[in-house]
Amino acid sequence: MATVSRVLNGHTNVSAQTRDLVLRAAHKLGAHGPRARSGPAAGGDTVFVRCPYVLSDYFGLIVSSIVETVELHGMGVVLNAGKSAAGRSPLPTLPERAGVRGAVLILPPEPAEDLAALRDRQFPFVVVDPRTAPPRDVVAVSSAHFAGARSVMTHLVGLGHRRIGIIGGPREWSVSDGRQAGYIAPLVDVGALPPLELLRFVTEPNEEQGHAAAGELLDLPSPPTALACFNDKIALGALRAAAERGLRVPADLSVAGFDDIEVSRATSPMLTTVRQPLAELGRMAVTMLLRMMGGHELDALHVELATDLVVRGSTAPPRAL
């Protein structure tokens, strides 16, 4: 019993072989197995929220909804946020933190192996928008990225566009794969598979990299008539690149984004985009976490929330040649 306790609570005075045996046994027992020591049953309970990014309008909406939902249930929040939080992972010590009953990890940079190790210690946590594909039995909630990307590309194809530039997100993000597949599917349906010269990827999905990628596409000998952008910030950079080249949106070029953050309604013209339920992602994550903390089994471990196409003024049929 003492050995199991030392392993689950992260003490180092256990051999690697014994630790592995204990973690495998605990994982096999699942909800009926022993758990790491948690904080007091009431009063001092907190939820650890990790978002190692700047709390912009995208991440800020998710974090705000998590905090509000946690506090509605009479618990506190320990927030680990900002770029400085990305330097050192707090995951190995989470089960040992006094009063911390569970965690919500937003786009965590940690590899799947680290998430699996935290799961094996029977510590409740939920991943929001996994950066890479999470282990099969790790609880995660995200938006329907494939369906959202497919809807906006179907809109552009329906307007008559066939030569469409795609500015994708970081290649190592699983969300990039989902959106890329969603963009390409409607083009395949009409026999217009985009050539490699119309594909670009950014390493950081921000306005500056969107501006650079869009500029490369618009400077091609045969430029695209529309741009499908990984997110609204990239689309904002694309709008700037178009303006610098004297292109009118949408008369000369259609531009579409993804996320429907506030900036999408501040551009001229306003941006056609895909609305992600950002606040609902946070609320759903807390709901799932509370069920786990209460010892309840979840009917679904990976949940996708629906997205909505929002058509505004930045898209129109291509100009007649």
PDB file of C-alpha atoms in Angstrom:
ATOM      1  CA  MET A   1       0.000   0.000   0.000  1.00  0.00           C
ATOM      2  CA  ALA A   2       2.817   2.398   0.873  1.00  0.00           C
ATOM      3  CA  THR A   3       4.574   1.673  -2.435  1.00  0.00           C
ATOM      4  CA  VAL A   4       1.399   2.379  -4.431  1.00  0.00           C
ATOM      5  CA  SER A   5       0.946   5.637  -2.524  1.00  0.00           C
ATOM      6  CA  ARG A   6       4.513   6.738  -3.247  1.00  0.00           C
ATOM      7  CA  VAL A   7       4.120   6.041  -6.976  1.00  0.00           C
ATOM      8  CA  LEU A   8       0.751   7.769  -7.391  1.00  0.00           C
ATOM      9  CA  ASN A   9       1.912  10.832  -5.465  1.00  0.00           C
ATOM     10  CA  GLY A  10       5.113  11.251  -7.445  1.00  0.00           C
ATOM     11  CA  HIS A  11       7.773  10.296  -4.912  1.00  0.00           C
ATOM     12  CA  THR A  12      11.104   9.241  -6.383  1.00  0.00           C
ATOM     13  CA  ASN A  13      12.146   6.486  -3.938  1.00  0.00           C
ATOM     14  CA  VAL A  14      10.616   3.726  -6.077  1.00  0.00           C
ATOM     15  CA  SER A  15      12.414   1.731  -8.762  1.00  0.00           C
ATOM     16  CA  ALA A  16      11.480   2.403 -12.371  1.00  0.00           C
ATOM     17  CA  GLN A  17      10.285  -1.181 -12.852  1.00  0.00           C
ATOM     18  CA  THR A  18       8.026  -1.073  -9.791  1.00  0.00           C
ATOM     19  CA  ARG A  19       6.680   2.343 -10.761  1.00  0.00           C
ATOM     20  CA  ASP A  20       5.767   1.030 -14.216  1.00  0.00           C
ATOM     21  CA  LEU A  21       3.978  -2.005 -12.759  1.00  0.00           C
ATOM     22  CA  VAL A  22       1.960   0.144 -10.345  1.00  0.00           C
ATOM     23  CA  LEU A  23       0.935   2.667 -13.018  1.00  0.00           C
ATOM     24  CA  ARG A  24      -0.141  -0.092 -15.403  1.00  0.00           C
ATOM     25  CA  ALA A  25      -2.235  -1.753 -12.699  1.00  0.00           C
ATOM     26  CA  ALA A  26      -3.856   1.558 -11.673  1.00  0.00           C
ATOM     27  CA  HIS A  27      -4.679   2.409 -15.282  1.00  0.00           C
ATOM     28  CA  LYS A  28      -6.199  -1.043 -15.828  1.00  0.00           C
ATOM     29  CA  LEU A  29      -8.458  -0.584 -12.782  1.00  0.00           C
ATOM     30  CA  GLY A  30      -9.619   2.809 -14.099  1.00  0.00           C
ATOM     31  CA  ALA A  31     -12.200   4.609 -11.966  1.00  0.00           C
ATOM     32  CA  HIS A  32     -12.125   1.770  -9.425  1.00  0.00           C
ATOM     33  CA  GLY A  33      -8.384   2.036  -8.861  1.00  0.00           C
ATOM     34  CA  PRO A  34      -6.435   4.072  -6.278  1.00  0.00           C
ATOM     35  CA  ARG A  35      -6.049   7.795  -6.842  1.00  0.00           C
ATOM     36  CA  ALA A  36      -3.349  10.321  -6.103  1.00  0.00           C
ATOM     37  CA  ARG A  37      -3.777  12.381  -2.975  1.00  0.00           C
ATOM     38  CA  SER A  38      -6.000  15.396  -3.566  1.00  0.00           C
ATOM     39  CA  GLY A  39      -6.770  18.499  -1.588  1.00  0.00           C
ATOM     40  CA  PRO A  40      -9.456  18.994   1.054  1.00  0.00           C
ATOM     41  CA  ALA A  41     -12.950  17.793   0.186  1.00  0.00           C
ATOM     42  CA  ALA A  42     -14.480  21.251   0.311  1.00  0.00           C
ATOM     43  CA  GLY A  43     -13.637  24.889   0.849  1.00  0.00           C
ATOM     44  CA  GLY A  44     -10.099  24.919  -0.578  1.00  0.00           C
ATOM     45  CA  ASP A  45     -10.701  22.974  -3.786  1.00  0.00           C
ATOM     46  CA  THR A  46      -9.170  24.456  -6.926  1.00  0.00           C
ATOM     47  CA  VAL A  47      -8.876  23.644 -10.623  1.00  0.00           C
ATOM     48  CA  PHE A  48      -5.554  24.167 -12.376  1.00  0.00           C
ATOM     49  CA  VAL A  49      -5.965  25.905 -15.757  1.00  0.00           C
ATOM     50  CA  ARG A  50      -2.984  25.814 -18.125  1.00  0.00           C
ATOM     51  CA  CYS A  51      -2.921  28.071 -21.190  1.00  0.00           C
ATOM     52  CA  PRO A  52       0.740  28.746 -22.109  1.00  0.00           C
ATOM     53  CA  TYR A  53      -0.157  31.468 -24.609  1.00  0.00           C
ATOM     54  CA  VAL A  54      -1.012  35.164 -24.534  1.00  0.00           C
ATOM     55  CA  LEU A  55      -4.628  35.520 -23.394  1.00  0.00           C
ATOM     56  CA  SER A  56      -5.827  37.180 -26.586  1.00  0.00           C
ATOM     57  CA  ASP A  57      -9.422  37.352 -27.724  1.00  0.00           C
ATOM     58  CA  TYR A  58      -9.216  33.648 -28.745  1.00  0.00           C
ATOM     59  CA  PHE A  59      -7.655  32.109 -25.637  1.00  0.00           C
ATOM     60  CA  GLY A  60      -9.116  34.780 -23.381  1.00  0.00           C
ATOM     61  CA  LEU A  61     -12.683  33.734 -24.228  1.00  0.00           C
ATOM     62  CA  ILE A  62     -11.939  30.088 -23.430  1.00  0.00           C
ATOM     63  CA  VAL A  63     -10.161  30.874 -20.153  1.00  0.00           C
ATOM     64  CA  SER A  64     -12.853  33.321 -19.030  1.00  0.00           C
ATOM     65  CA  SER A  65     -15.613  30.758 -19.538  1.00  0.00           C
ATOM     66  CA  ILE A  66     -13.612  28.121 -17.640  1.00  0.00           C
ATOM     67  CA  VAL A  67     -13.025  30.445 -14.685  1.00  0.00           C
ATOM     68  CA  GLU A  68     -16.656  31.550 -14.552  1.00  0.00           C
ATOM     69  CA  THR A  69     -17.953  27.967 -14.708  1.00  0.00           C
ATOM     70  CA  VAL A  70     -15.536  26.712 -12.052  1.00  0.00           C
ATOM     71  CA  GLU A  71     -16.463  29.549  -9.703  1.00  0.00           C
ATOM     72  CA  LEU A  72     -20.174  28.843 -10.232  1.00  0.00           C
ATOM     73  CA  HIS A  73     -19.470  25.449  -8.673  1.00  0.00           C
ATOM     74  CA  GLY A  74     -17.840  27.023  -5.612  1.00  0.00           C
ATOM     75  CA  MET A  75     -14.254  26.225  -6.525  1.00  0.00           C
ATOM     76  CA  GLY A  76     -11.196  28.351  -7.169  1.00  0.00           C
ATOM     77  CA  VAL A  77      -8.787  28.524 -10.103  1.00  0.00           C
ATOM     78  CA  VAL A  78      -5.007  28.404 -10.310  1.00  0.00           C
ATOM     79  CA  LEU A  79      -4.116  29.983 -13.669  1.00  0.00           C
ATOM     80  CA  ASN A  80      -0.892  29.092 -15.493  1.00  0.00           C
ATOM     81  CA  ALA A  81      -0.888  31.378 -18.560  1.00  0.00           C
ATOM     82  CA  GLY A  82       1.260  33.461 -20.867  1.00  0.00           C
ATOM     83  CA  LYS A  83       4.256  32.612 -23.030  1.00  0.00           C
ATOM     84  CA  SER A  84       6.504  32.268 -19.968  1.00  0.00           C
ATOM     85  CA  ALA A  85       4.323  29.351 -18.840  1.00  0.00           C
ATOM     86  CA  ALA A  86       5.439  27.338 -21.873  1.00  0.00           C
ATOM     87  CA  GLY A  87       9.010  27.069 -20.589  1.00  0.00           C
ATOM     88  CA  ARG A  88       8.469  24.441 -17.927  1.00  0.00           C
ATOM     89  CA  SER A  89       5.724  21.849 -17.753  1.00  0.00           C
ATOM     90  CA  PRO A  90       3.794  21.711 -14.452  1.00  0.00           C
ATOM     91  CA  LEU A  91       2.157  18.374 -15.318  1.00  0.00           C
ATOM     92  CA  PRO A  92       4.474  16.050 -13.315  1.00  0.00           C
ATOM     93  CA  THR A  93       3.729  17.866 -10.036  1.00  0.00           C
ATOM     94  CA  LEU A  94      -0.001  18.504 -10.458  1.00  0.00           C
ATOM     95  CA  PRO A  95      -1.184  15.500  -8.388  1.00  0.00           C
ATOM     96  CA  GLU A  96       0.971  16.681  -5.471  1.00  0.00           C
ATOM     97  CA  ARG A  97      -0.376  20.239  -5.320  1.00  0.00           C
ATOM     98  CA  ALA A  98      -2.405  20.824  -2.195  1.00  0.00           C
ATOM     99  CA  GLY A  99      -6.052  21.514  -2.918  1.00  0.00           C
ATOM    100  CA  VAL A 100      -5.802  21.022  -6.697  1.00  0.00           C
ATOM    101  CA  ARG A 101      -8.519  18.535  -7.608  1.00  0.00           C
ATOM    102  CA  GLY A 102      -8.205  18.547 -11.399  1.00  0.00           C
ATOM    103  CA  ALA A 103      -6.968  20.478 -14.415  1.00  0.00           C
ATOM    104  CA  VAL A 104      -8.007  21.933 -17.769  1.00  0.00           C
ATOM    105  CA  LEU A 105      -5.165  22.038 -20.303  1.00  0.00           C
ATOM    106  CA  ILE A 106      -5.684  24.354 -23.291  1.00  0.00           C
ATOM    107  CA  LEU A 107      -3.741  23.463 -26.446  1.00  0.00           C
ATOM    108  CA  PRO A 108      -1.051  21.832 -24.276  1.00  0.00           C
ATOM    109  CA  PRO A 109       2.459  21.753 -25.800  1.00  0.00           C
ATOM    110  CA  GLU A 110       3.356  18.621 -23.827  1.00  0.00           C
ATOM    111  CA  PRO A 111       3.713  15.404 -25.860  1.00  0.00           C
ATOM    112  CA  ALA A 112       1.158  12.605 -25.657  1.00  0.00           C
ATOM    113  CA  GLU A 113       3.500  10.635 -23.403  1.00  0.00           C
ATOM    114  CA  ASP A 114       3.292  13.333 -20.703  1.00  0.00           C
ATOM    115  CA  LEU A 115      -0.505  13.379 -20.895  1.00  0.00           C
ATOM    116  CA  ALA A 116      -0.567   9.585 -20.604  1.00  0.00           C
ATOM    117  CA  ALA A 117       1.711   9.721 -17.563  1.00  0.00           C
ATOM    118  CA  LEU A 118      -0.637  12.191 -15.841  1.00  0.00           C
ATOM    119  CA  ARG A 119      -3.615   9.990 -16.719  1.00  0.00           C
ATOM    120  CA  ASP A 120      -1.868   6.921 -15.286  1.00  0.00           C
ATOM    121  CA  ARG A 121      -1.565   8.709 -11.949  1.00  0.00           C
ATOM    122  CA  GLN A 122      -5.381   8.890 -11.868  1.00  0.00           C
ATOM    123  CA  PHE A 123      -5.368  12.700 -11.848  1.00  0.00           C
ATOM    124  CA  PRO A 124      -8.517  14.142 -13.478  1.00  0.00           C
ATOM    125  CA  PHE A 125      -7.888  16.511 -16.393  1.00  0.00           C
ATOM    126  CA  VAL A 126      -9.469  17.593 -19.675  1.00  0.00           C
ATOM    127  CA  VAL A 127      -7.654  18.807 -22.779  1.00  0.00           C
ATOM    128  CA  VAL A 128      -9.200  21.668 -24.760  1.00  0.00           C
ATOM    129  CA  ASP A 129      -8.236  21.763 -28.456  1.00  0.00           C
ATOM    130  CA  PRO A 130      -5.416  19.194 -28.356  1.00  0.00           C
ATOM    131  CA  ARG A 131      -2.264  20.402 -30.069  1.00  0.00           C
ATOM    132  CA  THR A 132      -1.383  16.865 -31.126  1.00  0.00           C
ATOM    133  CA  ALA A 133      -3.571  13.781 -31.185  1.00  0.00           C
ATOM    134  CA  PRO A 134      -4.133  12.853 -27.510  1.00  0.00           C
ATOM    135  CA  PRO A 135      -3.982   9.287 -26.221  1.00  0.00           C
ATOM    136  CA  ARG A 136      -7.230   7.474 -26.982  1.00  0.00           C
ATOM    137  CA  ASP A 137      -8.412   7.410 -23.364  1.00  0.00           C
ATOM    138  CA  VAL A 138      -7.506  11.008 -22.478  1.00  0.00           C
ATOM    139  CA  VAL A 139     -10.578  13.251 -22.224  1.00  0.00           C
ATOM    140  CA  ALA A 140     -10.602  16.052 -24.802  1.00  0.00           C
ATOM    141  CA  VAL A 141     -13.005  18.625 -26.197  1.00  0.00           C
ATOM    142  CA  SER A 142     -12.563  20.574 -29.429  1.00  0.00           C
ATOM    143  CA  SER A 143     -14.451  22.167 -32.281  1.00  0.00           C
ATOM    144  CA  ALA A 144     -15.433  20.274 -35.423  1.00  0.00           C
ATOM    145  CA  HIS A 145     -12.480  21.590 -37.418  1.00  0.00           C
ATOM    146  CA  PHE A 146     -12.944  19.362 -40.463  1.00  0.00           C
ATOM    147  CA  ALA A 147     -16.628  20.242 -40.802  1.00  0.00           C
ATOM    148  CA  GLY A 148     -15.960  23.944 -40.292  1.00  0.00           C
ATOM    149  CA  ALA A 149     -13.227  24.089 -42.917  1.00  0.00           C
ATOM    150  CA  ARG A 150     -15.351  22.080 -45.322  1.00  0.00           C
ATOM    151  CA  SER A 151     -18.264  24.497 -44.907  1.00  0.00           C
ATOM    152  CA  VAL A 152     -16.225  27.596 -45.744  1.00  0.00           C
ATOM    153  CA  MET A 153     -14.542  25.934 -48.736  1.00  0.00           C
ATOM    154  CA  THR A 154     -17.920  24.680 -49.969  1.00  0.00           C
ATOM    155  CA  HIS A 155     -19.072  28.308 -49.786  1.00  0.00           C
ATOM    156  CA  LEU A 156     -16.116  29.502 -51.897  1.00  0.00           C
ATOM    157  CA  VAL A 157     -16.560  26.696 -54.440  1.00  0.00           C
ATOM    158  CA  GLY A 158     -20.277  27.484 -54.621  1.00  0.00           C
ATOM    159  CA  LEU A 159     -19.429  31.071 -55.527  1.00  0.00           C
ATOM    160  CA  GLY A 160     -17.477  29.768 -58.502  1.00  0.00           C
ATOM    161  CA  HIS A 161     -13.896  29.836 -57.209  1.00  0.00           C
ATOM    162  CA  ARG A 162     -11.585  27.032 -58.313  1.00  0.00           C
ATOM    163  CA  ARG A 163      -8.105  28.486 -57.920  1.00  0.00           C
ATOM    164  CA  ILE A 164      -8.115  28.917 -54.145  1.00  0.00           C
ATOM    165  CA  GLY A 165      -5.041  29.546 -52.014  1.00  0.00           C
ATOM    166  CA  ILE A 166      -4.939  27.814 -48.620  1.00  0.00           C
ATOM    167  CA  ILE A 167      -2.923  29.235 -45.722  1.00  0.00           C
ATOM    168  CA  GLY A 168      -2.737  26.473 -43.133  1.00  0.00           C
ATOM    169  CA  GLY A 169      -1.646  26.496 -39.504  1.00  0.00           C
ATOM    170  CA  PRO A 170       1.457  24.981 -37.905  1.00  0.00           C
ATOM    171  CA  ARG A 171       2.135  21.592 -39.476  1.00  0.00           C
ATOM    172  CA  GLU A 172       2.622  19.849 -36.120  1.00  0.00           C
ATOM    173  CA  TRP A 173      -0.841  20.831 -34.826  1.00  0.00           C
ATOM    174  CA  SER A 174      -3.521  18.192 -35.283  1.00  0.00           C
ATOM    175  CA  VAL A 175      -6.096  20.949 -35.852  1.00  0.00           C
ATOM    176  CA  SER A 176      -4.124  21.948 -38.949  1.00  0.00           C
ATOM    177  CA  ASP A 177      -4.571  18.446 -40.353  1.00  0.00           C
ATOM    178  CA  GLY A 178      -8.320  18.533 -39.696  1.00  0.00           C
ATOM    179  CA  ARG A 179      -8.844  21.910 -41.321  1.00  0.00           C
ATOM    180  CA  GLN A 180      -6.581  21.093 -44.261  1.00  0.00           C
ATOM    181  CA  ALA A 181      -8.592  17.949 -44.990  1.00  0.00           C
ATOM    182  CA  GLY A 182     -11.812  19.951 -44.697  1.00  0.00           C
ATOM    183  CA  TYR A 183     -10.551  22.587 -47.142  1.00  0.00           C
ATOM    184  CA  ILE A 184      -9.454  20.054 -49.744  1.00  0.00           C
ATOM    185  CA  ALA A 185     -12.553  17.810 -49.704  1.00  0.00           C
ATOM    186  CA  PRO A 186     -14.915  20.207 -51.573  1.00  0.00           C
ATOM    187  CA  LEU A 187     -12.200  20.964 -54.119  1.00  0.00           C
ATOM    188  CA  VAL A 188     -11.752  17.257 -54.791  1.00  0.00           C
ATOM    189  CA  ASP A 189     -15.526  16.971 -55.251  1.00  0.00           C
ATOM    190  CA  VAL A 190     -15.386  19.419 -58.171  1.00  0.00           C
ATOM    191  CA  GLY A 191     -12.107  18.108 -59.602  1.00  0.00           C
ATOM    192  CA  ALA A 192     -10.068  21.131 -58.539  1.00  0.00           C
ATOM    193  CA  LEU A 193      -7.404  19.642 -56.245  1.00  0.00           C
ATOM    194  CA  PRO A 194      -5.140  22.584 -55.416  1.00  0.00           C
ATOM    195  CA  PRO A 195      -1.567  22.435 -56.735  1.00  0.00           C
ATOM    196  CA  LEU A 196       1.249  22.634 -54.172  1.00  0.00           C
ATOM    197  CA  GLU A 197       2.018  26.202 -55.235  1.00  0.00           C
ATOM    198  CA  LEU A 198      -1.326  27.285 -53.726  1.00  0.00           C
ATOM    199  CA  LEU A 199      -0.567  25.796 -50.286  1.00  0.00           C
ATOM    200  CA  ARG A 200       1.239  27.668 -47.522  1.00  0.00           C
ATOM    201  CA  PHE A 201       1.760  26.889 -43.827  1.00  0.00           C
ATOM    202  CA  VAL A 202       2.681  29.224 -40.989  1.00  0.00           C
ATOM    203  CA  THR A 203       4.658  28.442 -37.860  1.00  0.00           C
ATOM    204  CA  GLU A 204       2.703  30.963 -35.778  1.00  0.00           C
ATOM    205  CA  PRO A 205      -0.921  31.682 -36.778  1.00  0.00           C
ATOM    206  CA  ASN A 206      -0.699  35.475 -36.522  1.00  0.00           C
ATOM    207  CA  GLU A 207      -1.291  38.495 -38.740  1.00  0.00           C
ATOM    208  CA  GLU A 208       2.348  38.981 -39.754  1.00  0.00           C
ATOM    209  CA  GLN A 209       2.835  35.437 -40.993  1.00  0.00           C
ATOM    210  CA  GLY A 210      -0.552  35.583 -42.697  1.00  0.00           C
ATOM    211  CA  HIS A 211       0.548  38.761 -44.471  1.00  0.00           C
ATOM    212  CA  ALA A 212       3.764  37.118 -45.682  1.00  0.00           C
ATOM    213  CA  ALA A 213       2.063  33.899 -46.839  1.00  0.00           C
ATOM    214  CA  ALA A 214      -0.717  35.760 -48.636  1.00  0.00           C
ATOM    215  CA  GLY A 215       1.838  37.986 -50.348  1.00  0.00           C
ATOM    216  CA  GLU A 216       3.630  34.938 -51.752  1.00  0.00           C
ATOM    217  CA  LEU A 217       0.369  33.561 -53.131  1.00  0.00           C
ATOM    218  CA  LEU A 218      -0.788  36.860 -54.605  1.00  0.00           C
ATOM    219  CA  ASP A 219       2.570  37.351 -56.339  1.00  0.00           C
ATOM    220  CA  LEU A 220       2.315  34.081 -58.265  1.00  0.00           C
ATOM    221  CA  PRO A 221       2.154  34.402 -62.069  1.00  0.00           C
ATOM    222  CA  SER A 222      -1.357  32.962 -61.833  1.00  0.00           C
ATOM    223  CA  PRO A 223      -2.616  34.115 -58.418  1.00  0.00           C
ATOM    224  CA  PRO A 224      -5.612  32.628 -56.610  1.00  0.00           C
ATOM    225  CA  THR A 225      -9.041  34.248 -56.793  1.00  0.00           C
ATOM    226  CA  ALA A 226      -9.742  33.395 -53.138  1.00  0.00           C
ATOM    227  CA  LEU A 227      -7.821  32.690 -49.932  1.00  0.00           C
ATOM    228  CA  ALA A 228      -8.961  30.299 -47.197  1.00  0.00           C
ATOM    229  CA  CYS A 229      -7.084  31.191 -44.014  1.00  0.00           C
ATOM    230  CA  PHE A 230      -6.375  29.050 -40.941  1.00  0.00           C
ATOM    231  CA  ASN A 231      -7.756  31.734 -38.628  1.00  0.00           C
ATOM    232  CA  ASP A 232      -9.053  35.288 -38.592  1.00  0.00           C
ATOM    233  CA  LYS A 233      -5.677  36.815 -37.688  1.00  0.00           C
ATOM    234  CA  ILE A 234      -4.071  35.249 -40.752  1.00  0.00           C
ATOM    235  CA  ALA A 235      -7.013  36.532 -42.809  1.00  0.00           C
ATOM    236  CA  LEU A 236      -6.362  40.025 -41.446  1.00  0.00           C
ATOM    237  CA  GLY A 237      -2.808  39.802 -42.784  1.00  0.00           C
ATOM    238  CA  ALA A 238      -4.172  38.572 -46.110  1.00  0.00           C
ATOM    239  CA  LEU A 239      -6.466  41.612 -46.345  1.00  0.00           C
ATOM    240  CA  ARG A 240      -3.463  43.866 -45.810  1.00  0.00           C
ATOM    241  CA  ALA A 241      -1.436  42.038 -48.468  1.00  0.00           C
ATOM    242  CA  ALA A 242      -4.310  42.441 -50.936  1.00  0.00           C
ATOM    243  CA  ALA A 243      -4.643  46.164 -50.226  1.00  0.00           C
ATOM    244  CA  GLU A 244      -0.911  46.693 -50.757  1.00  0.00           C
ATOM    245  CA  ARG A 245      -1.280  45.195 -54.247  1.00  0.00           C
ATOM    246  CA  GLY A 246      -4.283  47.301 -55.162  1.00  0.00           C
ATOM    247  CA  LEU A 247      -6.675  44.334 -54.983  1.00  0.00           C
ATOM    248  CA  ARG A 248     -10.247  45.000 -53.910  1.00  0.00           C
ATOM    249  CA  VAL A 249     -11.928  42.549 -51.523  1.00  0.00           C
ATOM    250  CA  PRO A 250     -14.165  40.890 -52.566  1.00  0.00           C
ATOM    251  CA  ALA A 251     -14.293  42.242 -56.156  1.00  0.00           C
ATOM    252  CA  ASP A 252     -10.771  41.064 -57.046  1.00  0.00           C
ATOM    253  CA  LEU A 253     -10.098  38.581 -54.221  1.00  0.00           C
ATOM    254  CA  SER A 254     -12.249  36.717 -51.707  1.00  0.00           C
ATOM    255  CA  VAL A 255     -10.813  36.130 -48.222  1.00  0.00           C
ATOM    256  CA  ALA A 256     -12.217  33.819 -45.537  1.00  0.00           C
ATOM    257  CA  GLY A 257     -11.042  33.191 -41.983  1.00  0.00           C
ATOM    258  CA  PHE A 258     -11.819  30.843 -39.108  1.00  0.00           C
ATOM    259  CA  ASP A 259     -12.773  31.413 -35.414  1.00  0.00           C
ATOM    260  CA  ASP A 260     -15.079  34.488 -35.617  1.00  0.00           C
ATOM    261  CA  ILE A 261     -13.136  36.472 -33.056  1.00  0.00           C
ATOM    262  CA  GLU A 262     -13.873  40.171 -32.583  1.00  0.00           C
ATOM    263  CA  VAL A 263     -11.440  41.340 -35.272  1.00  0.00           C
ATOM    264  CA  SER A 264     -13.509  39.567 -37.939  1.00  0.00           C
ATOM    265  CA  ARG A 265     -16.239  42.165 -37.410  1.00  0.00           C
ATOM    266  CA  ALA A 266     -13.825  45.113 -37.347  1.00  0.00           C
ATOM    267  CA  THR A 267     -12.417  44.726 -40.867  1.00  0.00           C
ATOM    268  CA  SER A 268     -13.723  46.444 -43.983  1.00  0.00           C
ATOM    269  CA  PRO A 269     -15.359  44.518 -45.468  1.00  0.00           C
ATOM    270  CA  MET A 270     -16.283  42.355 -42.513  1.00  0.00           C
ATOM    271  CA  LEU A 271     -14.802  38.889 -42.706  1.00  0.00           C
ATOM    272  CA  THR A 272     -16.521  35.708 -43.830  1.00  0.00           C
ATOM    273  CA  THR A 273     -15.422  33.123 -41.275  1.00  0.00           C
ATOM    274  CA  VAL A 274     -16.320  30.018 -39.280  1.00  0.00           C
ATOM    275  CA  ARG A 275     -17.626  30.554 -35.773  1.00  0.00           C
ATOM    276  CA  GLN A 276     -16.061  28.383 -33.097  1.00  0.00           C
ATOM    277  CA  PRO A 277     -18.037  28.009 -29.847  1.00  0.00           C
ATOM    278  CA  LEU A 278     -15.095  29.238 -27.778  1.00  0.00           C
ATOM    279  CA  ALA A 279     -16.971  29.934 -24.552  1.00  0.00           C
ATOM    280  CA  GLU A 280     -18.840  26.651 -24.838  1.00  0.00           C
ATOM    281  CA  LEU A 281     -15.525  24.801 -25.208  1.00  0.00           C
ATOM    282  CA  GLY A 282     -14.544  26.088 -21.776  1.00  0.00           C
ATOM    283  CA  ARG A 283     -17.902  25.294 -20.190  1.00  0.00           C
ATOM    284  CA  MET A 284     -17.954  21.787 -21.664  1.00  0.00           C
ATOM    285  CA  ALA A 285     -14.421  21.114 -20.418  1.00  0.00           C
ATOM    286  CA  VAL A 286     -15.384  22.053 -16.856  1.00  0.00           C
ATOM    287  CA  THR A 287     -18.565  19.961 -17.012  1.00  0.00           C
ATOM    288  CA  MET A 288     -16.582  16.912 -18.098  1.00  0.00           C
ATOM    289  CA  LEU A 289     -13.909  17.558 -15.476  1.00  0.00           C
ATOM    290  CA  LEU A 290     -16.472  17.813 -12.662  1.00  0.00           C
ATOM    291  CA  ARG A 291     -17.934  14.461 -13.687  1.00  0.00           C
ATOM    292  CA  MET A 292     -14.486  12.909 -13.583  1.00  0.00           C
ATOM    293  CA  MET A 293     -13.749  14.453 -10.191  1.00  0.00           C
ATOM    294  CA  GLY A 294     -17.033  13.010  -8.932  1.00  0.00           C
ATOM    295  CA  GLY A 295     -16.019   9.521 -10.028  1.00  0.00           C
ATOM    296  CA  HIS A 296     -18.566   9.329 -12.859  1.00  0.00           C
ATOM    297  CA  GLU A 297     -17.799   7.567 -16.111  1.00  0.00           C
ATOM    298  CA  LEU A 298     -18.055   9.642 -19.278  1.00  0.00           C
ATOM    299  CA  ASP A 299     -20.126   8.433 -22.214  1.00  0.00           C
ATOM    300  CA  ALA A 300     -17.688  10.052 -24.669  1.00  0.00           C
ATOM    301  CA  LEU A 301     -14.016  10.829 -24.099  1.00  0.00           C
ATOM    302  CA  HIS A 302     -13.446  12.945 -27.229  1.00  0.00           C
ATOM    303  CA  VAL A 303     -16.175  15.533 -27.845  1.00  0.00           C
ATOM    304  CA  GLU A 304     -16.444  17.828 -30.876  1.00  0.00           C
ATOM    305  CA  LEU A 305     -18.671  20.904 -30.774  1.00  0.00           C
ATOM    306  CA  ALA A 306     -20.361  22.128 -33.943  1.00  0.00           C
ATOM    307  CA  THR A 307     -19.122  25.174 -35.852  1.00  0.00           C
ATOM    308  CA  ASP A 308     -21.138  27.637 -37.953  1.00  0.00           C
ATOM    309  CA  LEU A 309     -20.332  29.314 -41.253  1.00  0.00           C
ATOM    310  CA  VAL A 310     -20.719  33.099 -41.018  1.00  0.00           C
ATOM    311  CA  VAL A 311     -20.962  34.736 -44.446  1.00  0.00           C
ATOM    312  CA  ARG A 312     -20.094  38.431 -44.520  1.00  0.00           C
ATOM    313  CA  GLY A 313     -18.753  40.878 -47.082  1.00  0.00           C
ATOM    314  CA  SER A 314     -15.261  39.526 -47.800  1.00  0.00           C
ATOM    315  CA  THR A 315     -16.371  36.769 -50.221  1.00  0.00           C
ATOM    316  CA  ALA A 316     -18.090  37.027 -53.612  1.00  0.00           C
ATOM    317  CA  PRO A 317     -18.034  35.280 -57.025  1.00  0.00           C
ATOM    318  CA  PRO A 318     -14.697  35.571 -58.861  1.00  0.00           C
ATOM    319  CA  ARG A 319     -14.249  38.430 -61.280  1.00  0.00           C
ATOM    320  CA  ALA A 320     -15.088  37.498 -64.883  1.00  0.00           C
ATOM    321  CA  LEU A 321     -11.978  37.312 -67.072  1.00  0.00           C
TER     322      LEU A 321
END
